[in-house]
Amino acid sequence: MPKKIWVNGRLVDPRRPAVSVFDRGFLYGDGVYETIRVYDGKPFQLEPHFQRLARSLRGIGMRVPFGRAVLGDAVASVMAANRLADGVVRLTVTRGEGALGFDPASCRRPTVVLLAVPFASHPAVHYEKGVRAVFVRLRRNAKNALDPSIKSLNNLNNILAKMESMKKGGQEALMLNQEGYLTEGTISNIFFISGGVLKTPSLDCGLLDGVTRSVVLSLAKRRSLAVWEGRCRPRHLFSAEEVFLTSTTLEVMPVTSVVDEQGRLRRIGSGQVGEWSGRLLRDYRRLITKATGKKFKI
Ligand code: PDD
């Protein structure tokens, strides 16, 4: 349990109720969030996270309730109040307290909560040997329903997908869109190397515009690795030389096996972590070191 949490401008005790049971985030998942990594006391890629927060809020008809400087200070103060240098800050904005019912007219003030927790590092073996991803039956939310480009609190679809993948022995689920094209994982974007080209589903397939996804695309270009964004079928993954996932918390996570929709296990490439996956993880971490001073073993 964190020592303090940040709620609408104040650091408070998390054991005391700080958010109303009439809050629409609680009642309806009516809000958005960001997950930010802090390394050695410095947030990484803070600006892109704030920009996406603003886009998500616009997508649900809201505006960022605090200025950029206040939110930047909030990230720093919630980390400091919990005496954390390496951690994860979860920033949640809801439409606030209101009357029961979907009409948001009675909502007077958005609720903003920042939680800071220590970073629970992923097992080293996942980076050394790669993880297993599972194609699940559940489809990603359609772009013309709750658009996946909005990082909303409505995560039930992804939670059910995650549960399905865990039952089938996977660390991450892979979801298709309504047309059967690949979108992303439940908390990550997906990439693969095919014919020496780095490929990833394009944003129009209906997925979150990952902050790490953008960083990795620019790192690949810097290495003169050809990059392609478009529509991908599951079979494109099965024949890929390498597959990896990206997210704020996973960084660059290699995938060495995939369970297809028929439940068959398919090895990716040689079944070992590929060269590009390792190289891009090291490049990504070098960038973190440059931006925050954090040192890594690999
Ligand atoms: N998840 N796709 C989905 C559906 C996500 O929830 C996330 C992030 C990503 C990767 O985005 P980024 O690189 O900006 O972290 C892709 C965060 C980590 C979370 O849910 O806590």
Tab-separated table of C-alpha atoms and ligand atoms in Angstrom:
chain	number	residue	atom	x	y	z
A	1	MET	CA	0.000	0.000	0.000
A	2	PRO	CA	1.513	3.393	-0.952
A	3	LYS	CA	2.164	5.839	1.918
A	4	LYS	CA	0.456	8.715	0.109
A	5	ILE	CA	-1.639	9.213	-2.990
A	6	TRP	CA	-2.272	12.442	-4.902
A	7	VAL	CA	-5.959	13.380	-5.193
A	8	ASN	CA	-7.047	16.644	-6.844
A	9	GLY	CA	-3.980	18.569	-5.728
A	10	ARG	CA	-3.421	17.045	-2.280
A	11	LEU	CA	-1.291	14.199	-0.957
A	12	VAL	CA	-3.543	12.054	1.203
A	13	ASP	CA	-3.560	8.771	3.119
A	14	PRO	CA	-4.678	5.956	0.760
A	15	ARG	CA	-6.429	4.107	3.619
A	16	ARG	CA	-8.940	6.952	3.992
A	17	PRO	CA	-11.691	7.168	1.372
A	18	ALA	CA	-10.581	9.783	-1.129
A	19	VAL	CA	-12.947	9.138	-4.019
A	20	SER	CA	-16.728	9.054	-3.805
A	21	VAL	CA	-18.671	5.857	-4.518
A	22	PHE	CA	-20.681	8.133	-6.832
A	23	ASP	CA	-17.561	8.811	-8.869
A	24	ARG	CA	-18.249	7.915	-12.500
A	25	GLY	CA	-14.897	6.247	-12.831
A	26	PHE	CA	-16.081	3.731	-10.227
A	27	LEU	CA	-19.685	3.503	-11.417
A	28	TYR	CA	-19.189	3.428	-15.180
A	29	GLY	CA	-15.487	3.370	-16.023
A	30	ASP	CA	-16.085	6.945	-17.189
A	31	GLY	CA	-12.524	8.224	-17.382
A	32	VAL	CA	-9.060	7.719	-18.814
A	33	TYR	CA	-5.578	6.957	-17.522
A	34	GLU	CA	-1.856	6.870	-18.201
A	35	THR	CA	0.874	4.595	-16.859
A	36	ILE	CA	4.223	6.377	-16.579
A	37	ARG	CA	7.603	4.818	-15.743
A	38	VAL	CA	9.974	6.701	-13.477
A	39	TYR	CA	13.660	5.714	-13.533
A	40	ASP	CA	16.074	7.071	-10.919
A	41	GLY	CA	13.527	9.698	-9.953
A	42	LYS	CA	13.001	10.942	-13.526
A	43	PRO	CA	9.838	10.238	-15.514
A	44	PHE	CA	10.520	8.818	-18.982
A	45	GLN	CA	8.602	10.168	-22.017
A	46	LEU	CA	6.422	12.344	-19.786
A	47	GLU	CA	5.442	14.753	-22.574
A	48	PRO	CA	4.036	12.041	-24.922
A	49	HIS	CA	2.079	10.584	-21.984
A	50	PHE	CA	0.574	14.002	-21.202
A	51	GLN	CA	-0.226	14.539	-24.873
A	52	ARG	CA	-2.012	11.195	-25.076
A	53	LEU	CA	-3.872	11.984	-21.843
A	54	ALA	CA	-5.153	15.168	-23.475
A	55	ARG	CA	-6.207	13.217	-26.618
A	56	SER	CA	-7.973	10.546	-24.538
A	57	LEU	CA	-9.814	13.227	-22.549
A	58	ARG	CA	-10.826	15.003	-25.758
A	59	GLY	CA	-12.113	11.652	-27.003
A	60	ILE	CA	-14.560	11.474	-24.084
A	61	GLY	CA	-15.520	15.153	-24.244
A	62	MET	CA	-13.309	16.361	-21.375
A	63	ARG	CA	-10.282	18.567	-20.960
A	64	VAL	CA	-7.152	18.126	-18.830
A	65	PRO	CA	-8.279	19.485	-15.451
A	66	PHE	CA	-4.842	20.655	-14.256
A	67	GLY	CA	-2.050	22.510	-16.030
A	68	ARG	CA	1.002	20.709	-17.360
A	69	ALA	CA	3.223	22.081	-14.557
A	70	VAL	CA	0.829	20.950	-11.804
A	71	LEU	CA	0.662	17.430	-13.237
A	72	GLY	CA	4.457	17.292	-13.647
A	73	ASP	CA	4.861	18.328	-9.996
A	74	ALA	CA	2.222	15.788	-8.988
A	75	VAL	CA	4.249	12.961	-10.572
A	76	ALA	CA	7.381	14.106	-8.726
A	77	SER	CA	5.639	14.670	-5.397
A	78	VAL	CA	3.779	11.349	-5.327
A	79	MET	CA	7.076	9.548	-6.045
A	80	ALA	CA	8.888	11.526	-3.336
A	81	ALA	CA	6.079	11.055	-0.786
A	82	ASN	CA	6.481	7.299	-1.216
A	83	ARG	CA	10.288	7.506	-1.180
A	84	LEU	CA	10.488	5.899	-4.593
A	85	ALA	CA	13.164	6.426	-7.219
A	86	ASP	CA	12.199	3.581	-9.570
A	87	GLY	CA	8.524	3.128	-9.978
A	88	VAL	CA	5.323	3.357	-11.913
A	89	VAL	CA	2.931	6.281	-11.661
A	90	ARG	CA	-0.639	5.598	-12.572
A	91	LEU	CA	-2.526	8.802	-13.431
A	92	THR	CA	-6.304	8.482	-13.540
A	93	VAL	CA	-8.803	11.161	-14.562
A	94	THR	CA	-12.514	10.491	-14.190
A	95	ARG	CA	-15.545	12.657	-15.004
A	96	GLY	CA	-15.998	12.970	-11.241
A	97	GLU	CA	-18.895	12.581	-8.872
A	98	GLY	CA	-22.389	12.761	-10.300
A	99	ALA	CA	-25.971	11.588	-9.996
A	100	LEU	CA	-26.776	8.000	-10.979
A	101	GLY	CA	-27.507	7.663	-14.675
A	102	PHE	CA	-25.449	8.257	-17.791
A	103	ASP	CA	-26.199	11.983	-18.161
A	104	PRO	CA	-22.965	13.690	-17.080
A	105	ALA	CA	-24.605	17.115	-16.517
A	106	SER	CA	-24.361	16.863	-12.721
A	107	CYS	CA	-20.578	16.277	-12.762
A	108	ARG	CA	-18.992	19.425	-11.357
A	109	ARG	CA	-15.354	18.498	-11.000
A	110	PRO	CA	-13.181	15.776	-12.548
A	111	THR	CA	-11.333	13.450	-10.180
A	112	VAL	CA	-7.584	13.193	-10.676
A	113	VAL	CA	-5.670	10.507	-8.780
A	114	LEU	CA	-1.982	9.661	-8.982
A	115	LEU	CA	-0.654	6.449	-7.453
A	116	ALA	CA	3.042	5.618	-7.254
A	117	VAL	CA	4.136	2.028	-6.752
A	118	PRO	CA	7.546	0.345	-6.913
A	119	PHE	CA	8.309	-1.155	-10.295
A	120	ALA	CA	7.711	-4.916	-10.153
A	121	SER	CA	10.358	-6.030	-12.626
A	122	HIS	CA	9.519	-8.789	-15.060
A	123	PRO	CA	11.393	-12.077	-14.632
A	124	ALA	CA	14.791	-11.907	-16.347
A	125	VAL	CA	14.011	-15.214	-18.048
A	126	HIS	CA	11.247	-13.485	-20.039
A	127	TYR	CA	13.847	-11.214	-21.647
A	128	GLU	CA	16.383	-14.037	-22.050
A	129	LYS	CA	14.054	-16.711	-23.466
A	130	GLY	CA	11.055	-14.707	-24.633
A	131	VAL	CA	7.397	-15.040	-23.657
A	132	ARG	CA	4.398	-16.851	-25.152
A	133	ALA	CA	1.554	-14.853	-26.699
A	134	VAL	CA	-1.885	-16.331	-27.360
A	135	PHE	CA	-4.380	-15.423	-30.068
A	136	VAL	CA	-7.652	-15.117	-28.159
A	137	ARG	CA	-11.238	-15.434	-29.401
A	138	LEU	CA	-12.210	-12.020	-28.056
A	139	ARG	CA	-11.848	-9.217	-30.587
A	140	ARG	CA	-10.398	-5.776	-29.797
A	141	ASN	CA	-13.063	-3.095	-29.301
A	142	ALA	CA	-14.137	-1.768	-32.671
A	143	LYS	CA	-12.821	1.648	-33.692
A	144	ASN	CA	-16.407	2.822	-34.285
A	145	ALA	CA	-17.455	1.707	-30.769
A	146	LEU	CA	-15.159	2.632	-27.851
A	147	ASP	CA	-12.118	3.639	-29.929
A	148	PRO	CA	-8.997	1.794	-28.653
A	149	SER	CA	-6.975	4.959	-29.287
A	150	ILE	CA	-8.672	6.333	-26.138
A	151	LYS	CA	-6.848	4.920	-23.096
A	152	SER	CA	-10.076	4.550	-21.162
A	153	LEU	CA	-10.855	2.979	-17.798
A	154	ASN	CA	-13.154	0.546	-19.615
A	155	ASN	CA	-10.682	-2.322	-19.651
A	156	LEU	CA	-13.030	-5.265	-19.204
A	157	ASN	CA	-12.588	-6.522	-22.765
A	158	ASN	CA	-8.810	-6.608	-22.310
A	159	ILE	CA	-9.114	-8.191	-18.860
A	160	LEU	CA	-11.224	-11.021	-20.309
A	161	ALA	CA	-8.690	-11.426	-23.134
A	162	LYS	CA	-5.859	-11.598	-20.597
A	163	MET	CA	-7.753	-14.256	-18.610
A	164	GLU	CA	-8.277	-16.301	-21.785
A	165	SER	CA	-4.565	-16.105	-22.653
A	166	MET	CA	-3.512	-17.097	-19.124
A	167	LYS	CA	-5.747	-20.165	-19.274
A	168	LYS	CA	-3.899	-21.153	-22.435
A	169	GLY	CA	-0.477	-20.682	-20.845
A	170	GLY	CA	0.438	-17.311	-22.341
A	171	GLN	CA	1.912	-14.161	-20.841
A	172	GLU	CA	0.019	-11.861	-23.227
A	173	ALA	CA	-3.096	-12.083	-25.398
A	174	LEU	CA	-3.135	-11.004	-29.031
A	175	MET	CA	-6.380	-9.557	-30.313
A	176	LEU	CA	-7.725	-9.242	-33.840
A	177	ASN	CA	-10.151	-6.565	-34.980
A	178	GLN	CA	-13.604	-7.281	-36.442
A	179	GLU	CA	-12.063	-7.829	-39.900
A	180	GLY	CA	-9.571	-10.373	-38.562
A	181	TYR	CA	-6.522	-8.106	-38.719
A	182	LEU	CA	-4.013	-8.042	-35.905
A	183	THR	CA	-4.299	-5.110	-33.467
A	184	GLU	CA	-2.302	-5.412	-30.220
A	185	GLY	CA	-1.933	-7.116	-26.860
A	186	THR	CA	-3.950	-6.295	-23.732
A	187	ILE	CA	-1.285	-3.928	-22.382
A	188	SER	CA	1.197	-3.824	-25.255
A	189	ASN	CA	1.767	-3.174	-28.941
A	190	ILE	CA	3.034	-5.917	-31.216
A	191	PHE	CA	5.930	-5.880	-33.704
A	192	PHE	CA	7.525	-8.510	-35.925
A	193	ILE	CA	10.478	-8.816	-38.258
A	194	SER	CA	9.677	-10.306	-41.622
A	195	GLY	CA	12.091	-10.397	-44.560
A	196	GLY	CA	14.368	-8.090	-42.585
A	197	VAL	CA	11.631	-5.420	-42.275
A	198	LEU	CA	10.166	-4.269	-38.958
A	199	LYS	CA	6.370	-4.558	-39.210
A	200	THR	CA	3.558	-3.489	-36.909
A	201	PRO	CA	-0.215	-3.031	-37.264
A	202	SER	CA	-1.089	0.500	-38.387
A	203	LEU	CA	-3.125	2.726	-36.078
A	204	ASP	CA	-6.161	2.491	-38.386
A	205	CYS	CA	-6.472	-1.215	-37.417
A	206	GLY	CA	-7.824	0.072	-34.075
A	207	LEU	CA	-5.200	0.083	-31.327
A	208	LEU	CA	-3.579	2.294	-28.758
A	209	ASP	CA	-0.934	4.656	-30.106
A	210	GLY	CA	1.715	3.365	-27.690
A	211	VAL	CA	4.353	5.777	-26.440
A	212	THR	CA	6.906	2.929	-26.518
A	213	ARG	CA	5.695	1.947	-30.012
A	214	SER	CA	6.626	5.422	-31.317
A	215	VAL	CA	10.017	5.366	-29.589
A	216	VAL	CA	10.820	1.916	-31.021
A	217	LEU	CA	9.786	3.004	-34.523
A	218	SER	CA	12.178	5.948	-34.335
A	219	LEU	CA	14.989	3.772	-32.902
A	220	ALA	CA	14.537	1.341	-35.807
A	221	LYS	CA	14.749	4.178	-38.343
A	222	ARG	CA	17.916	5.429	-36.661
A	223	ARG	CA	19.396	1.956	-37.238
A	224	SER	CA	18.265	2.113	-40.894
A	225	LEU	CA	15.956	-0.834	-40.289
A	226	ALA	CA	13.123	-0.646	-42.833
A	227	VAL	CA	9.771	-0.050	-41.126
A	228	TRP	CA	6.290	-0.945	-42.353
A	229	GLU	CA	2.922	-0.196	-40.737
A	230	GLY	CA	-0.178	-1.844	-42.184
A	231	ARG	CA	-2.722	-4.650	-41.963
A	232	CYS	CA	-1.395	-7.960	-40.709
A	233	ARG	CA	-2.949	-11.411	-40.478
A	234	PRO	CA	-1.989	-13.919	-37.766
A	235	ARG	CA	-0.124	-16.048	-40.367
A	236	HIS	CA	2.270	-13.151	-40.964
A	237	LEU	CA	3.344	-13.533	-37.354
A	238	PHE	CA	3.789	-17.315	-37.590
A	239	SER	CA	6.248	-16.953	-40.467
A	240	ALA	CA	8.094	-14.004	-38.899
A	241	GLU	CA	11.775	-14.174	-37.997
A	242	GLU	CA	11.158	-12.359	-34.706
A	243	VAL	CA	8.221	-11.051	-32.678
A	244	PHE	CA	8.250	-8.644	-29.745
A	245	LEU	CA	5.892	-6.579	-27.576
A	246	THR	CA	6.364	-2.987	-26.419
A	247	SER	CA	4.927	-1.031	-23.518
A	248	THR	CA	5.936	1.423	-20.833
A	249	THR	CA	6.382	-1.389	-18.314
A	250	LEU	CA	7.578	-4.198	-20.626
A	251	GLU	CA	9.946	-1.946	-22.625
A	252	VAL	CA	10.837	-4.369	-25.482
A	253	MET	CA	9.775	-7.928	-24.648
A	254	PRO	CA	10.650	-10.770	-27.032
A	255	VAL	CA	7.974	-13.313	-27.998
A	256	THR	CA	9.382	-16.727	-28.961
A	257	SER	CA	6.164	-18.753	-29.257
A	258	VAL	CA	2.567	-18.047	-30.181
A	259	VAL	CA	-0.593	-20.109	-29.662
A	260	ASP	CA	-2.812	-19.786	-32.739
A	261	GLU	CA	-6.611	-19.546	-32.792
A	262	GLN	CA	-6.868	-23.339	-33.107
A	263	GLY	CA	-4.783	-23.765	-29.945
A	264	ARG	CA	-1.655	-24.941	-31.804
A	265	LEU	CA	1.707	-23.845	-30.452
A	266	ARG	CA	3.888	-22.151	-33.053
A	267	ARG	CA	7.532	-21.416	-32.579
A	268	ILE	CA	8.735	-18.036	-33.814
A	269	GLY	CA	11.883	-18.218	-35.959
A	270	SER	CA	14.484	-20.370	-34.222
A	271	GLY	CA	12.558	-20.228	-30.939
A	272	GLN	CA	15.318	-18.046	-29.457
A	273	VAL	CA	15.295	-14.308	-28.832
A	274	GLY	CA	16.108	-12.662	-32.166
A	275	GLU	CA	18.915	-10.205	-32.888
A	276	TRP	CA	16.692	-7.209	-33.547
A	277	SER	CA	14.622	-7.759	-30.406
A	278	GLY	CA	17.803	-7.697	-28.305
A	279	ARG	CA	19.271	-4.749	-30.202
A	280	LEU	CA	16.117	-2.627	-29.905
A	281	LEU	CA	15.783	-3.420	-26.186
A	282	ARG	CA	19.387	-2.287	-25.661
A	283	ASP	CA	18.789	0.866	-27.759
A	284	TYR	CA	15.631	1.593	-25.781
A	285	ARG	CA	17.487	1.228	-22.486
A	286	ARG	CA	20.334	3.391	-23.754
A	287	LEU	CA	17.774	6.100	-24.427
A	288	ILE	CA	16.426	5.714	-20.868
A	289	THR	CA	19.972	6.043	-19.507
A	290	LYS	CA	20.514	9.174	-21.586
A	291	ALA	CA	17.240	10.730	-20.435
A	292	THR	CA	17.250	9.702	-16.771
A	293	GLY	CA	20.728	8.480	-15.805
A	294	LYS	CA	19.380	5.014	-14.962
A	295	LYS	CA	22.010	2.302	-15.520
A	296	PHE	CA	21.109	-1.197	-16.749
A	297	LYS	CA	23.026	-4.479	-16.619
A	298	ILE	CA	22.213	-5.214	-20.259
B	1	PDD	N1	-0.543	-0.252	-21.122
B	1	PDD	N2	-1.867	-1.207	-25.884
B	1	PDD	C1	-2.638	-1.211	-24.780
B	1	PDD	C2	-4.034	-1.708	-24.879
B	1	PDD	C3	-2.115	-0.695	-23.567
B	1	PDD	O1	-2.883	-0.677	-22.477
B	1	PDD	C4	-0.784	-0.228	-23.536
B	1	PDD	C5	-0.181	0.348	-22.290
B	1	PDD	C6	-0.022	-0.277	-24.709
B	1	PDD	C7	1.396	0.243	-24.743
B	1	PDD	O2	1.402	1.644	-24.630
B	1	PDD	P1	2.639	2.448	-23.999
B	1	PDD	O3	3.823	2.079	-24.801
B	1	PDD	O4	2.238	3.869	-24.155
B	1	PDD	O5	2.753	1.989	-22.559
B	1	PDD	C8	-0.604	-0.755	-25.863
B	1	PDD	C9	-0.095	0.315	-19.872
B	1	PDD	C10	1.317	-0.051	-19.558
B	1	PDD	C11	-1.071	-0.050	-18.800
B	1	PDD	O6	-2.174	-0.466	-19.160
B	1	PDD	O7	-0.780	0.117	-17.632
